[in-house]
mmCIF file of C-alpha atoms and ligand atoms in Angstrom:
data_model
loop_
_atom_site.group_PDB
_atom_site.id
_atom_site.type_symbol
_atom_site.label_atom_id
_atom_site.label_comp_id
_atom_site.label_asym_id
_atom_site.label_seq_id
_atom_site.Cartn_x
_atom_site.Cartn_y
_atom_site.Cartn_z
ATOM 1 C CA MET A 240 71.063 94.606 90.698
ATOM 2 C CA ASN A 241 70.710 90.847 90.870
ATOM 3 C CA ALA A 242 74.258 89.874 91.808
ATOM 4 C CA ARG A 243 74.842 86.925 94.098
ATOM 5 C CA LEU A 244 75.048 87.927 97.785
ATOM 6 C CA VAL A 245 77.958 86.444 99.723
ATOM 7 C CA THR A 246 78.138 86.760 103.501
ATOM 8 C CA SER A 247 80.833 84.215 104.349
ATOM 9 C CA LEU A 248 84.526 84.963 104.671
ATOM 10 C CA THR A 249 85.206 81.376 103.637
ATOM 11 C CA ASN A 250 83.661 81.887 100.205
ATOM 12 C CA PRO A 251 86.390 80.827 97.704
ATOM 13 C CA THR A 252 86.250 84.073 95.703
ATOM 14 C CA VAL A 253 86.461 86.201 98.851
ATOM 15 C CA LYS A 254 89.408 84.105 100.052
ATOM 16 C CA ALA A 255 91.142 84.471 96.689
ATOM 17 C CA VAL A 256 90.719 88.264 96.743
ATOM 18 C CA ARG A 257 92.065 88.468 100.310
ATOM 19 C CA ALA A 258 95.062 86.343 99.339
ATOM 20 C CA LEU A 259 96.094 89.006 96.816
ATOM 21 C CA HIS A 260 97.489 91.021 99.716
ATOM 22 C CA LEU A 261 100.436 88.613 99.517
ATOM 23 C CA ARG A 262 103.088 89.417 96.911
ATOM 24 C CA LYS A 263 103.642 85.728 96.207
ATOM 25 C CA GLU A 264 99.964 85.260 95.438
ATOM 26 C CA ARG A 265 99.969 88.303 93.133
ATOM 27 C CA GLU A 266 102.984 86.920 91.307
ATOM 28 C CA VAL A 267 101.461 83.466 90.881
ATOM 29 C CA SER A 268 98.037 84.728 89.779
ATOM 30 C CA GLY A 269 99.193 87.812 87.857
ATOM 31 C CA ARG A 270 96.292 89.684 89.451
ATOM 32 C CA PHE A 271 95.878 92.554 91.894
ATOM 33 C CA VAL A 272 93.273 94.384 93.949
ATOM 34 C CA ALA A 273 92.059 97.937 93.332
ATOM 35 C CA GLU A 274 89.744 99.604 95.820
ATOM 36 C CA GLY A 275 87.119 102.271 95.384
ATOM 37 C CA LEU A 276 84.599 103.203 92.730
ATOM 38 C CA LYS A 277 86.787 106.027 91.411
ATOM 39 C CA ILE A 278 89.742 103.752 90.653
ATOM 40 C CA VAL A 279 87.554 100.975 89.262
ATOM 41 C CA THR A 280 85.748 103.478 87.024
ATOM 42 C CA GLU A 281 89.092 104.799 85.825
ATOM 43 C CA ALA A 282 90.057 101.262 84.821
ATOM 44 C CA VAL A 283 86.766 100.632 83.056
ATOM 45 C CA GLU A 284 87.064 103.897 81.127
ATOM 46 C CA LEU A 285 90.522 102.808 79.974
ATOM 47 C CA GLY A 286 89.085 99.540 78.685
ATOM 48 C CA ARG A 287 90.190 97.299 81.567
ATOM 49 C CA ALA A 288 87.521 94.898 82.784
ATOM 50 C CA PRO A 289 87.562 93.573 86.363
ATOM 51 C CA LYS A 290 87.992 89.819 86.752
ATOM 52 C CA VAL A 291 86.108 90.048 90.025
ATOM 53 C CA LEU A 292 83.949 92.886 91.328
ATOM 54 C CA LEU A 293 82.813 93.021 94.961
ATOM 55 C CA TYR A 294 80.494 95.722 96.210
ATOM 56 C CA GLY A 295 78.501 96.635 99.297
ATOM 57 C CA ARG A 296 74.774 97.304 99.393
ATOM 58 C CA GLU A 297 75.258 101.085 99.742
ATOM 59 C CA ALA A 298 76.953 101.276 96.324
ATOM 60 C CA ALA A 299 74.440 99.064 94.505
ATOM 61 C CA ASP A 300 72.441 101.857 92.878
ATOM 62 C CA HIS A 301 75.351 104.028 91.789
ATOM 63 C CA PRO A 302 75.320 104.475 87.990
ATOM 64 C CA LEU A 303 79.115 104.105 87.791
ATOM 65 C CA LEU A 304 78.925 100.812 89.657
ATOM 66 C CA LYS A 305 76.252 99.622 87.241
ATOM 67 C CA LYS A 306 78.618 100.411 84.378
ATOM 68 C CA ALA A 307 81.451 98.526 86.104
ATOM 69 C CA VAL A 308 79.147 95.558 86.698
ATOM 70 C CA ALA A 309 78.085 95.501 83.035
ATOM 71 C CA THR A 310 81.736 95.680 81.918
ATOM 72 C CA THR A 311 82.722 92.872 84.285
ATOM 73 C CA LEU A 312 79.911 90.583 83.188
ATOM 74 C CA ALA A 313 80.508 91.316 79.490
ATOM 75 C CA ALA A 314 84.110 90.156 79.987
ATOM 76 C CA ARG A 315 82.883 87.023 81.831
ATOM 77 C CA GLY A 316 84.090 88.298 85.212
ATOM 78 C CA GLU A 317 82.442 87.564 88.541
ATOM 79 C CA VAL A 318 80.216 90.090 90.341
ATOM 80 C CA ILE A 319 79.300 89.589 93.994
ATOM 81 C CA GLU A 320 77.480 91.713 96.536
ATOM 82 C CA VAL A 321 79.207 91.342 99.897
ATOM 83 C CA THR A 322 78.754 92.447 103.484
ATOM 84 C CA GLN A 323 80.541 95.340 105.171
ATOM 85 C CA GLU A 324 82.499 92.785 107.201
ATOM 86 C CA ILE A 325 83.848 91.162 104.038
ATOM 87 C CA LEU A 326 84.764 94.512 102.488
ATOM 88 C CA ALA A 327 86.668 95.406 105.670
ATOM 89 C CA LYS A 328 88.605 92.106 105.581
ATOM 90 C CA VAL A 329 89.309 92.349 101.863
ATOM 91 C CA SER A 330 90.689 95.872 102.086
ATOM 92 C CA ARG A 331 92.097 95.570 105.640
ATOM 93 C CA ARG A 332 90.515 98.863 106.593
ATOM 94 C CA ASP A 333 88.090 100.008 109.280
ATOM 95 C CA ASN A 334 86.358 102.279 106.795
ATOM 96 C CA PRO A 335 86.551 100.137 103.655
ATOM 97 C CA GLN A 336 85.637 101.295 100.189
ATOM 98 C CA ALA A 337 82.248 100.027 99.014
ATOM 99 C CA VAL A 338 83.745 98.642 95.797
ATOM 100 C CA VAL A 339 86.755 96.347 95.416
ATOM 101 C CA ALA A 340 87.865 94.811 92.144
ATOM 102 C CA VAL A 341 90.483 92.368 90.901
ATOM 103 C CA PHE A 342 92.327 93.041 87.651
ATOM 104 C CA ASP A 343 95.076 91.409 85.617
ATOM 105 C CA GLN A 344 98.492 92.997 86.084
ATOM 106 C CA VAL A 345 100.057 94.570 83.020
ATOM 107 C CA PHE A 346 103.797 95.084 82.556
ATOM 108 C CA THR A 347 105.048 96.680 79.350
ATOM 109 C CA PRO A 348 108.292 95.225 77.932
ATOM 110 C CA LEU A 349 111.177 97.704 77.779
ATOM 111 C CA GLU A 350 111.518 97.150 74.031
ATOM 112 C CA ALA A 351 107.879 98.107 73.488
ATOM 113 C CA LEU A 352 108.402 101.690 74.734
ATOM 114 C CA ARG A 353 108.309 104.362 72.057
ATOM 115 C CA PRO A 354 110.512 107.315 73.117
ATOM 116 C CA GLU A 355 108.623 109.656 70.784
ATOM 117 C CA ALA A 356 105.380 108.997 72.685
ATOM 118 C CA ALA A 357 106.171 111.478 75.483
ATOM 119 C CA ASP A 358 108.565 114.232 76.592
ATOM 120 C CA CYS A 359 109.643 112.452 79.764
ATOM 121 C CA PHE A 360 110.136 108.900 81.007
ATOM 122 C CA VAL A 361 110.965 107.995 84.603
ATOM 123 C CA ALA A 362 113.305 105.216 85.740
ATOM 124 C CA LEU A 363 113.463 104.244 89.420
ATOM 125 C CA HIS A 364 116.403 102.235 90.690
ATOM 126 C CA ARG A 365 115.459 99.779 93.435
ATOM 127 C CA VAL A 366 112.506 101.797 94.761
ATOM 128 C CA ARG A 367 111.451 100.262 98.069
ATOM 129 C CA ASP A 368 108.429 102.153 99.351
ATOM 130 C CA PRO A 369 105.033 101.364 97.751
ATOM 131 C CA GLY A 370 103.658 104.769 98.766
ATOM 132 C CA ASN A 371 106.525 106.496 96.954
ATOM 133 C CA LEU A 372 106.084 104.297 93.893
ATOM 134 C CA GLY A 373 102.330 104.892 93.729
ATOM 135 C CA THR A 374 102.763 108.638 94.168
ATOM 136 C CA ILE A 375 105.369 108.689 91.379
ATOM 137 C CA VAL A 376 103.064 106.789 89.002
ATOM 138 C CA ARG A 377 100.331 109.320 89.774
ATOM 139 C CA THR A 378 102.695 112.248 89.197
ATOM 140 C CA ALA A 379 104.015 110.688 85.980
ATOM 141 C CA ASP A 380 100.425 110.388 84.771
ATOM 142 C CA ALA A 381 99.625 113.997 85.696
ATOM 143 C CA ALA A 382 102.674 115.264 83.793
ATOM 144 C CA GLY A 383 102.076 113.058 80.746
ATOM 145 C CA CYS A 384 105.154 110.842 81.143
ATOM 146 C CA GLY A 385 105.535 107.883 78.799
ATOM 147 C CA ALA A 386 106.323 105.202 81.388
ATOM 148 C CA VAL A 387 107.661 104.401 84.830
ATOM 149 C CA ILE A 388 110.535 101.927 84.540
ATOM 150 C CA LEU A 389 111.430 99.851 87.586
ATOM 151 C CA VAL A 390 115.131 99.038 87.421
ATOM 152 C CA GLY A 391 116.518 96.164 89.510
ATOM 153 C CA GLU A 392 114.723 94.724 92.505
ATOM 154 C CA CYS A 393 111.846 97.062 93.360
ATOM 155 C CA CYS A 394 108.714 96.971 95.493
ATOM 156 C CA ASP A 395 105.555 95.703 93.827
ATOM 157 C CA PRO A 396 103.626 98.376 91.876
ATOM 158 C CA TYR A 397 100.559 96.155 92.240
ATOM 159 C CA SER A 398 100.539 95.971 96.047
ATOM 160 C CA VAL A 399 97.366 97.391 97.580
ATOM 161 C CA GLU A 400 99.381 100.282 99.086
ATOM 162 C CA ALA A 401 101.023 101.240 95.793
ATOM 163 C CA VAL A 402 97.779 100.974 93.819
ATOM 164 C CA ARG A 403 95.994 103.113 96.425
ATOM 165 C CA ALA A 404 98.664 105.800 96.115
ATOM 166 C CA THR A 405 98.339 105.883 92.323
ATOM 167 C CA MET A 406 94.678 106.977 92.655
ATOM 168 C CA GLY A 407 93.915 105.127 89.413
ATOM 169 C CA SER A 408 96.979 106.194 87.433
ATOM 170 C CA ILE A 409 98.254 102.590 87.566
ATOM 171 C CA PHE A 410 95.851 101.953 84.675
ATOM 172 C CA ALA A 411 97.039 104.952 82.662
ATOM 173 C CA VAL A 412 100.833 104.807 82.849
ATOM 174 C CA PRO A 413 102.841 101.936 81.330
ATOM 175 C CA VAL A 414 104.906 100.214 84.013
ATOM 176 C CA VAL A 415 108.078 98.416 82.951
ATOM 177 C CA ARG A 416 110.382 96.059 84.868
ATOM 178 C CA ALA A 417 114.008 95.736 83.821
ATOM 179 C CA GLU A 418 117.156 94.151 85.185
ATOM 180 C CA GLU A 419 120.056 96.599 85.582
ATOM 181 C CA ALA A 420 122.007 95.084 82.650
ATOM 182 C CA ALA A 421 119.017 95.181 80.286
ATOM 183 C CA PHE A 422 118.310 98.786 81.263
ATOM 184 C CA ALA A 423 121.944 99.751 80.696
ATOM 185 C CA ALA A 424 121.898 98.204 77.201
ATOM 186 C CA TRP A 425 118.540 99.758 76.290
ATOM 187 C CA ARG A 426 119.627 103.187 77.553
ATOM 188 C CA ARG A 427 122.324 103.290 74.806
ATOM 189 C CA THR A 428 119.549 103.543 72.231
ATOM 190 C CA TRP A 429 117.831 106.453 74.006
ATOM 191 C CA PRO A 430 117.479 109.458 71.656
ATOM 192 C CA GLY A 431 117.143 112.223 74.292
ATOM 193 C CA SER A 432 118.925 113.260 77.495
ATOM 194 C CA VAL A 433 119.422 110.755 80.272
ATOM 195 C CA VAL A 434 119.505 112.700 83.535
ATOM 196 C CA GLY A 435 120.460 111.101 86.850
ATOM 197 C CA THR A 436 119.907 112.494 90.328
ATOM 198 C CA LEU A 437 122.721 112.543 92.869
ATOM 199 C CA LEU A 438 123.117 114.423 96.117
ATOM 200 C CA THR A 439 126.808 114.842 95.285
ATOM 201 C CA ALA A 440 126.174 116.314 91.821
ATOM 202 C CA THR A 441 127.515 119.788 91.133
ATOM 203 C CA VAL A 442 124.973 120.685 88.427
ATOM 204 C CA ALA A 443 121.675 122.122 89.708
ATOM 205 C CA HIS A 444 118.601 120.455 88.220
ATOM 206 C CA HIS A 445 117.362 123.708 86.669
ATOM 207 C CA GLU A 446 120.695 124.315 84.924
ATOM 208 C CA ALA A 447 120.739 120.988 83.061
ATOM 209 C CA THR A 448 119.616 120.519 79.465
ATOM 210 C CA TYR A 449 116.684 118.188 79.050
ATOM 211 C CA ARG A 450 116.745 117.159 75.398
ATOM 212 C CA LYS A 451 113.376 115.555 74.750
ATOM 213 C CA PRO A 452 112.453 112.846 75.305
ATOM 214 C CA ALA A 453 114.203 113.068 78.654
ATOM 215 C CA LEU A 454 114.805 109.943 80.687
ATOM 216 C CA ILE A 455 115.269 110.738 84.361
ATOM 217 C CA LEU A 456 116.857 108.253 86.726
ATOM 218 C CA MET A 457 116.088 108.281 90.442
ATOM 219 C CA GLY A 458 117.837 106.413 93.262
ATOM 220 C CA ASN A 459 116.780 104.225 96.142
ATOM 221 C CA GLU A 460 115.368 105.824 99.307
ATOM 222 C CA GLN A 461 118.308 104.752 101.493
ATOM 223 C CA GLN A 462 121.286 104.185 99.205
ATOM 224 C CA GLY A 463 120.595 106.758 96.512
ATOM 225 C CA LEU A 464 121.793 106.133 92.964
ATOM 226 C CA PRO A 465 124.887 103.853 92.805
ATOM 227 C CA GLN A 466 127.860 104.894 90.719
ATOM 228 C CA ASP A 467 127.262 102.295 87.989
ATOM 229 C CA MET A 468 123.759 103.680 87.416
ATOM 230 C CA ALA A 469 124.864 107.329 87.643
ATOM 231 C CA SER A 470 127.528 106.659 85.022
ATOM 232 C CA LEU A 471 124.839 105.639 82.526
ATOM 233 C CA CYS A 472 123.564 109.225 82.555
ATOM 234 C CA ASP A 473 124.550 112.144 80.287
ATOM 235 C CA VAL A 474 124.475 114.379 83.344
ATOM 236 C CA ASN A 475 123.726 113.994 87.041
ATOM 237 C CA VAL A 476 121.944 116.801 88.827
ATOM 238 C CA LYS A 477 121.057 117.918 92.327
ATOM 239 C CA ILE A 478 117.921 119.762 93.368
ATOM 240 C CA PRO A 479 119.268 122.596 95.552
ATOM 241 C CA MET A 480 118.439 122.297 99.241
ATOM 242 C CA ARG A 481 118.617 125.472 101.254
ATOM 243 C CA GLY A 482 117.659 124.328 104.752
ATOM 244 C CA ARG A 483 119.009 121.594 106.981
ATOM 245 C CA ALA A 484 117.353 118.592 105.278
ATOM 246 C CA ASP A 485 120.025 116.465 103.607
ATOM 247 C CA SER A 486 117.703 115.083 100.929
ATOM 248 C CA LEU A 487 114.181 115.240 99.563
ATOM 249 C CA ASN A 488 111.695 112.409 99.748
ATOM 250 C CA LEU A 489 112.039 110.263 96.590
ATOM 251 C CA SER A 490 108.553 110.970 95.258
ATOM 252 C CA VAL A 491 108.897 114.709 95.876
ATOM 253 C CA ALA A 492 112.297 114.777 94.128
ATOM 254 C CA THR A 493 110.842 112.795 91.211
ATOM 255 C CA GLY A 494 107.996 115.298 90.886
ATOM 256 C CA VAL A 495 110.442 118.201 90.776
ATOM 257 C CA MET A 496 112.527 116.411 88.140
ATOM 258 C CA ILE A 497 109.570 115.443 85.972
ATOM 259 C CA TYR A 498 108.313 119.019 85.833
ATOM 260 C CA ALA A 499 111.826 120.354 85.143
ATOM 261 C CA ALA A 500 112.206 117.880 82.288
ATOM 262 C CA THR A 501 108.849 118.731 80.742
ATOM 263 C CA ALA A 502 108.927 122.518 81.259
HETATM 264 N N1 LIG B 1942 120.989 108.764 101.390
HETATM 265 C C1 LIG B 1942 120.554 108.806 100.047
HETATM 266 C C2 LIG B 1942 121.656 109.365 99.144
HETATM 267 O O1 LIG B 1942 122.740 109.598 99.645
HETATM 268 O O2 LIG B 1942 121.438 109.548 97.960
HETATM 269 C C3 LIG B 1942 119.312 109.655 99.965
HETATM 270 C C4 LIG B 1942 118.416 109.149 98.924
HETATM 271 S S1 LIG B 1942 117.026 110.191 98.589
HETATM 272 C C5 LIG B 1942 116.038 110.017 100.001
HETATM 273 C C6 LIG B 1942 116.246 109.197 97.362
HETATM 274 C C7 LIG B 1942 116.419 109.656 95.982
HETATM 275 O O3 LIG B 1942 115.684 110.867 95.786
HETATM 276 C C8 LIG B 1942 117.815 109.978 95.536
HETATM 277 O O4 LIG B 1942 118.535 108.847 95.123
HETATM 278 C C9 LIG B 1942 117.568 110.921 94.382
HETATM 279 O O5 LIG B 1942 117.173 110.202 93.239
HETATM 280 C C10 LIG B 1942 116.371 111.703 94.886
HETATM 281 N N2 LIG B 1942 116.725 112.936 95.584
HETATM 282 C C11 LIG B 1942 116.409 113.273 96.841
HETATM 283 N N3 LIG B 1942 116.846 114.505 97.118
HETATM 284 C C12 LIG B 1942 117.458 114.963 96.005
HETATM 285 C C13 LIG B 1942 118.110 116.178 95.641
HETATM 286 N N4 LIG B 1942 118.225 117.171 96.492
HETATM 287 N N5 LIG B 1942 118.595 116.282 94.397
HETATM 288 C C14 LIG B 1942 118.466 115.294 93.499
HETATM 289 N N6 LIG B 1942 117.874 114.119 93.784
HETATM 290 C C15 LIG B 1942 117.375 113.969 95.007
#
């Protein structure tokens, strides 16, 4: 491939890609970084063209990279071959991926969701941990959920950590951001069951009715689901815990709920 070779960390494109590790920079630019040929290929297959594509020499002859390069160039993006040192700085890893790409962020408006499009939708109240969020997006994709809705102030689904944890599902699952009040108003129009999750609930998750499309509402890692959010739900449920653990990890609990709602 005849892409330009860049070896300097002060190259403006390399600096711009590195800056996307900062949330502020992602917000201002509306862009984010995805690492690895698998994730970039996933994006390309879903019709998303990289704005910038960086790759190392060892990946140059891979047919999937060639496809990603062609897609990037066709969409007037920038393709650069870079050194191992630059890849390591861009991805902040000792063993960096050989391909790193920059994409535009996409957020779906709440009003654009079509409840009939899937059996289950997931809403997360004030999720804090990017690893949890990414894992939930991946699980929602695997189970065929219609969207992941971020309610209130949440961590950034487009941080490098969250995107990594999605394993490419960030391109497949609509992600929505909503203020609490807007979510509460929109929820009133929901045609199926709205099921909240509370450690104090008396209904076991497998005993609840999940009228499709089910909307499941999960709480924050530390505080759980506050009363005002729980009261928006038709029913609140608890996943039984038989040992000494007082709660499940948020992403694990969400996985259990998604599969209960889609069974
Ligand atoms: N201290 C928090 C509390 O009192 O709710 C624990 C929060 S838990 C780590 C994070 C979220 O995962 C909860 O808000 C709930 O949505 C879900 N969760 C965890 N364990 C659960 C369980 N056994 N049943 C239902 N939901 C659970």
